[in-house]
Coordinates of N, CA, C and O in Angstrom, one line a residue:
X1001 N -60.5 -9.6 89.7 CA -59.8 -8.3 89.5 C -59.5 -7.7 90.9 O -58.4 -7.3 91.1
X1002 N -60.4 -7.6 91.7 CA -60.1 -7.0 92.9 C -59.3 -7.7 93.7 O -58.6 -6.9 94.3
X1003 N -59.2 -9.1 93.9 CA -57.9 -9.6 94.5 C -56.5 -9.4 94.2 O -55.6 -9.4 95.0
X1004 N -56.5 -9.2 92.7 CA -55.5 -9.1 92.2 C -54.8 -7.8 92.6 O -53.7 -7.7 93.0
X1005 N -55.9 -6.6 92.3 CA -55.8 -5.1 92.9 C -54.7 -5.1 94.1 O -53.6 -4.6 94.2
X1006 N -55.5 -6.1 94.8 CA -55.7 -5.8 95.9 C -53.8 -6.4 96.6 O -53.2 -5.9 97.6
X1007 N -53.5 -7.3 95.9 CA -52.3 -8.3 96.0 C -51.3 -7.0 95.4 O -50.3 -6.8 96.1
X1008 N -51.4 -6.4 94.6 CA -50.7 -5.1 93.5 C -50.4 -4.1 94.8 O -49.3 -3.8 95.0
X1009 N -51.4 -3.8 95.4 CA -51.2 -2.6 96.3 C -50.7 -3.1 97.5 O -50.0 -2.2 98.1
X1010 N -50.7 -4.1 98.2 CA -49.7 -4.9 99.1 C -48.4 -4.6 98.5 O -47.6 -3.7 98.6
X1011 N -48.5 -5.6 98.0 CA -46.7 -5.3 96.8 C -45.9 -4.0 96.8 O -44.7 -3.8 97.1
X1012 N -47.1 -2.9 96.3 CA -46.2 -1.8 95.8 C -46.3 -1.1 97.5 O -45.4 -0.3 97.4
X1013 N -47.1 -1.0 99.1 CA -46.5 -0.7 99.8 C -45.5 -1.2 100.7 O -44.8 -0.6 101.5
X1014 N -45.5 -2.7 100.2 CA -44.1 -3.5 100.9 C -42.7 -2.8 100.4 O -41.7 -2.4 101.0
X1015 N -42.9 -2.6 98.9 CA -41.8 -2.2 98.4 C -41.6 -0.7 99.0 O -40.4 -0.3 99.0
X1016 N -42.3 0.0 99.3 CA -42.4 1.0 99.2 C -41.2 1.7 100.8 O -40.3 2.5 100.8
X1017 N -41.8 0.9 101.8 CA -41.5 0.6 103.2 C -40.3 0.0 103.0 O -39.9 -0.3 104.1
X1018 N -39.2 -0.5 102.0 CA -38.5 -1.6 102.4 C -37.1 -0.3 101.8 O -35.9 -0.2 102.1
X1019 N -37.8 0.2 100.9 CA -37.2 1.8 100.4 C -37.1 2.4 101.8 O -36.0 2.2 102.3
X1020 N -38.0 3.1 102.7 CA -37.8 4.1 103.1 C -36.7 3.8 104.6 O -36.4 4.6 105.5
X1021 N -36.3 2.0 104.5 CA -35.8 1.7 105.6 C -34.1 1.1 105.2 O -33.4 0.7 106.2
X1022 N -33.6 1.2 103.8 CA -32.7 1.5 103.8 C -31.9 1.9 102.8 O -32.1 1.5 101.6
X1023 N -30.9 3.0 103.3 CA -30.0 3.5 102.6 C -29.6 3.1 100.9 O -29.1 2.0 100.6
X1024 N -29.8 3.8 100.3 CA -29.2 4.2 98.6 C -30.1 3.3 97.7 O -29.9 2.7 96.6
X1025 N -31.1 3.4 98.5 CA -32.2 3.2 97.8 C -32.5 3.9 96.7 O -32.7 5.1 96.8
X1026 N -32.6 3.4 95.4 CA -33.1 4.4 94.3 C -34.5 3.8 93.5 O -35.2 2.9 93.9
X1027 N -34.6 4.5 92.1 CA -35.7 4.0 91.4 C -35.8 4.4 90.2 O -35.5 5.5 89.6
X1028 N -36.5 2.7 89.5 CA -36.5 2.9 87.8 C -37.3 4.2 87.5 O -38.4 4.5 88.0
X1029 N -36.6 5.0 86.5 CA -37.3 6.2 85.8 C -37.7 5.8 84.5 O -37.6 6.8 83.8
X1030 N -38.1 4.7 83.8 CA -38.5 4.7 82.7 C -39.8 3.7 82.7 O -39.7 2.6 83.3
X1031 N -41.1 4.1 82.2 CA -42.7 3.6 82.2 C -42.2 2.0 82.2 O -42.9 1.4 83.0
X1032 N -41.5 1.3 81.5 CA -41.2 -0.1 81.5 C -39.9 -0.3 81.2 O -39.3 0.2 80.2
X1033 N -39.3 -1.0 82.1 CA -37.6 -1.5 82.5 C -37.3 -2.8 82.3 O -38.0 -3.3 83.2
X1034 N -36.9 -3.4 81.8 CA -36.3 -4.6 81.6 C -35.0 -4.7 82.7 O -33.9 -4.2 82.7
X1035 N -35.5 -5.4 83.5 CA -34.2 -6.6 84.1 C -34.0 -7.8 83.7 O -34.8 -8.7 83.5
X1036 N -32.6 -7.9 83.4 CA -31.8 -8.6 82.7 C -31.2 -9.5 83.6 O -31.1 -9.3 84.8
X1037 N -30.6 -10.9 82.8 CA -29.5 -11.6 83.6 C -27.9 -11.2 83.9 O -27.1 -11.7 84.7
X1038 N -28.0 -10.2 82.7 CA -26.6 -9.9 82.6 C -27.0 -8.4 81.6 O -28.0 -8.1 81.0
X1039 N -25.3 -7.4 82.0 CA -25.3 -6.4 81.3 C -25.4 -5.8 80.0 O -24.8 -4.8 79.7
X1040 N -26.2 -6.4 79.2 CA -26.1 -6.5 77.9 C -27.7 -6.7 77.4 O -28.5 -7.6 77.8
X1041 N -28.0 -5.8 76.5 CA -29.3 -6.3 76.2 C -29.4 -8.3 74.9 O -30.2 -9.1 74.5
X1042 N -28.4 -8.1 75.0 CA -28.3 -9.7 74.7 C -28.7 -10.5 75.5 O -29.1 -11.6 75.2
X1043 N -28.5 -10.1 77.1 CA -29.2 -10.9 78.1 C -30.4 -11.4 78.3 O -31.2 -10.6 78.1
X1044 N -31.0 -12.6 78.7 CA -32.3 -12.8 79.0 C -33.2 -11.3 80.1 O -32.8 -10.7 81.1
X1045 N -34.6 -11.2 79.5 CA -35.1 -10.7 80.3 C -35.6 -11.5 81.6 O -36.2 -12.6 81.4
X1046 N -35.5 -11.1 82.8 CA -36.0 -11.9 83.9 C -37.4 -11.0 84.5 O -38.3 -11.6 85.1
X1047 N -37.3 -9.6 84.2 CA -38.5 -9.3 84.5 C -38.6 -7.6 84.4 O -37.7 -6.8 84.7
X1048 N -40.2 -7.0 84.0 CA -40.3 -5.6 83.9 C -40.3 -4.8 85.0 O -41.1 -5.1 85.9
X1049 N -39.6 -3.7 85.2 CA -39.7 -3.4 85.9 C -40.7 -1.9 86.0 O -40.5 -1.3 85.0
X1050 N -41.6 -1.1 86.7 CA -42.5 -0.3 86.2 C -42.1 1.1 86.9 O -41.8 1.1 88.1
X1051 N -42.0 2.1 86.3 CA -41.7 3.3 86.8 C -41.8 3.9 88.3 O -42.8 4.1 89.0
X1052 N -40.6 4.2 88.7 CA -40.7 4.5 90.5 C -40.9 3.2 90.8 O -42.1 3.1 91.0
X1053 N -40.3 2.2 90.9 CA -39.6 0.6 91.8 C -38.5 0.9 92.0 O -37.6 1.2 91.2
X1054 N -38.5 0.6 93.4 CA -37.5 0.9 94.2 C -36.4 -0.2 94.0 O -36.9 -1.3 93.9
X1055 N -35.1 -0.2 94.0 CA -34.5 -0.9 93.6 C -33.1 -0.2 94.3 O -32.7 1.0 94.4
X1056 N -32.3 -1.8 94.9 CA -31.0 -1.6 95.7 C -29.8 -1.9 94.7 O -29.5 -3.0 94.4
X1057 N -29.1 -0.6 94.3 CA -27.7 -1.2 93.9 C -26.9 -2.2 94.2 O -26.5 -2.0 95.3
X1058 N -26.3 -3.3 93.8 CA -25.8 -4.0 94.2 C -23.9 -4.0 93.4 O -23.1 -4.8 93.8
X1059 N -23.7 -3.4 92.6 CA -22.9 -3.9 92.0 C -22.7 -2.4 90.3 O -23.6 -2.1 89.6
X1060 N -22.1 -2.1 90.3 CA -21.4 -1.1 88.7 C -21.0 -1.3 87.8 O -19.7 -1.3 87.8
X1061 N -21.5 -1.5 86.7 CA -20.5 -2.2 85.5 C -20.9 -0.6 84.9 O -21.8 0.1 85.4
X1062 N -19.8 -0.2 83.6 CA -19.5 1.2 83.1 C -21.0 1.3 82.5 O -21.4 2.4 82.7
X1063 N -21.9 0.6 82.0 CA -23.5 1.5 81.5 C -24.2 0.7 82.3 O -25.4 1.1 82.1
X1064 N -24.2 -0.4 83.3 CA -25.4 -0.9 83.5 C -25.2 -1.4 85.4 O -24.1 -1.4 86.0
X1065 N -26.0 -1.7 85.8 CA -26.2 -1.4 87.4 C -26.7 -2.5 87.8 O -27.7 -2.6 87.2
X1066 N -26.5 -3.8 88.7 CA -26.9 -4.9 88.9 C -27.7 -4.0 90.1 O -27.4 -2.9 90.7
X1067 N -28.8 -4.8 90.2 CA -29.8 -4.6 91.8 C -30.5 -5.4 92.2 O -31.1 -6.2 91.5
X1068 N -30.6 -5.3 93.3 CA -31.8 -6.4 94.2 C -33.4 -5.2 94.1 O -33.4 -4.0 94.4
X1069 N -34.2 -5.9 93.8 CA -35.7 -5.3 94.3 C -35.9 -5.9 94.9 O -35.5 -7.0 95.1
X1070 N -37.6 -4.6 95.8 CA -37.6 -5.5 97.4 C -37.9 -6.9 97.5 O -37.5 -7.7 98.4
X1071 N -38.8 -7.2 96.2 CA -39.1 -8.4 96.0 C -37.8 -9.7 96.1 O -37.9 -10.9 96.3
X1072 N -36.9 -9.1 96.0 CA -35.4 -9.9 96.1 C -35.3 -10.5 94.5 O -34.9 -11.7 94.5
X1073 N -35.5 -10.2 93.3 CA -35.3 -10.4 92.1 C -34.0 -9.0 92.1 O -33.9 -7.8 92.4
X1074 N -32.9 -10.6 91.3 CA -31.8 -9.4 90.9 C -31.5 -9.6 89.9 O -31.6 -10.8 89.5
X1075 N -30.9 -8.5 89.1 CA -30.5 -8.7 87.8 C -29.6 -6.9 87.2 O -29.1 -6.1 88.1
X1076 N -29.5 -6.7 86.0 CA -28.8 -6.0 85.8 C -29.6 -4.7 85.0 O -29.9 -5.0 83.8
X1077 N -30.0 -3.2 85.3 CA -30.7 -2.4 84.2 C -29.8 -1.7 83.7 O -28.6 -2.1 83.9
X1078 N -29.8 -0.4 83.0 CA -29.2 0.3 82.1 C -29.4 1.3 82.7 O -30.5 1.9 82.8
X1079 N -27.9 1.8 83.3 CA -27.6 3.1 84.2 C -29.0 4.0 83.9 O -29.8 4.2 84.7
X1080 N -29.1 4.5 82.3 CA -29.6 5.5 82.2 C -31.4 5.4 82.4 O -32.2 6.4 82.2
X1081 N -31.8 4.1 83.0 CA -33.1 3.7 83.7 C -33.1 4.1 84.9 O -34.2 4.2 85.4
X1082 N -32.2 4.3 85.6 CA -32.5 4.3 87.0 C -31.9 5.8 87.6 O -30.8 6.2 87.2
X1083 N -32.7 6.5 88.4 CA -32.6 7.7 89.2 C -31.7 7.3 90.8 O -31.5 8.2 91.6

């Protein structure tokens, strides 16, 4: 358990630093986010995303928002997920 902790809290300050270093940085507002392959919840999920993950716009479709997280996983959420 405590490695794992410990691997979690690396993570969430890498991400955290990689926000405050560049521009139009935003973040998921919903307790659990699904990233998608595509804009549609018909899409595969590729992975959750957990409330306040910082996440880079990459791209606008009319409801849904492709992004890179710091981790470099990109995919697509639902405008109304993200702040």
């Amino acid at each position: 358990f405590a490695s794992r902790a410990g691997r979690i809290a690396r993570n969430t300050i890498e991400e955290a630093k990689e926000a405050e270093s560049r521009p139009g940085a935003r973040a998921i507002s919903g307790s659990r986010v699904t990233l998608r392959e595509g804009p549609s919840t018909r899409h595969a999920v590729l992975t959750v995303l957990l409330l306040g993950t910082p996440v880079f716009p990459v791209r606008e479709d009319e409801n849904w928002i492709r992004v890179r997280t710091a981790g470099g996983s990109v995919g697509w959420v639902h405008r109304s997920l993200i702040r």
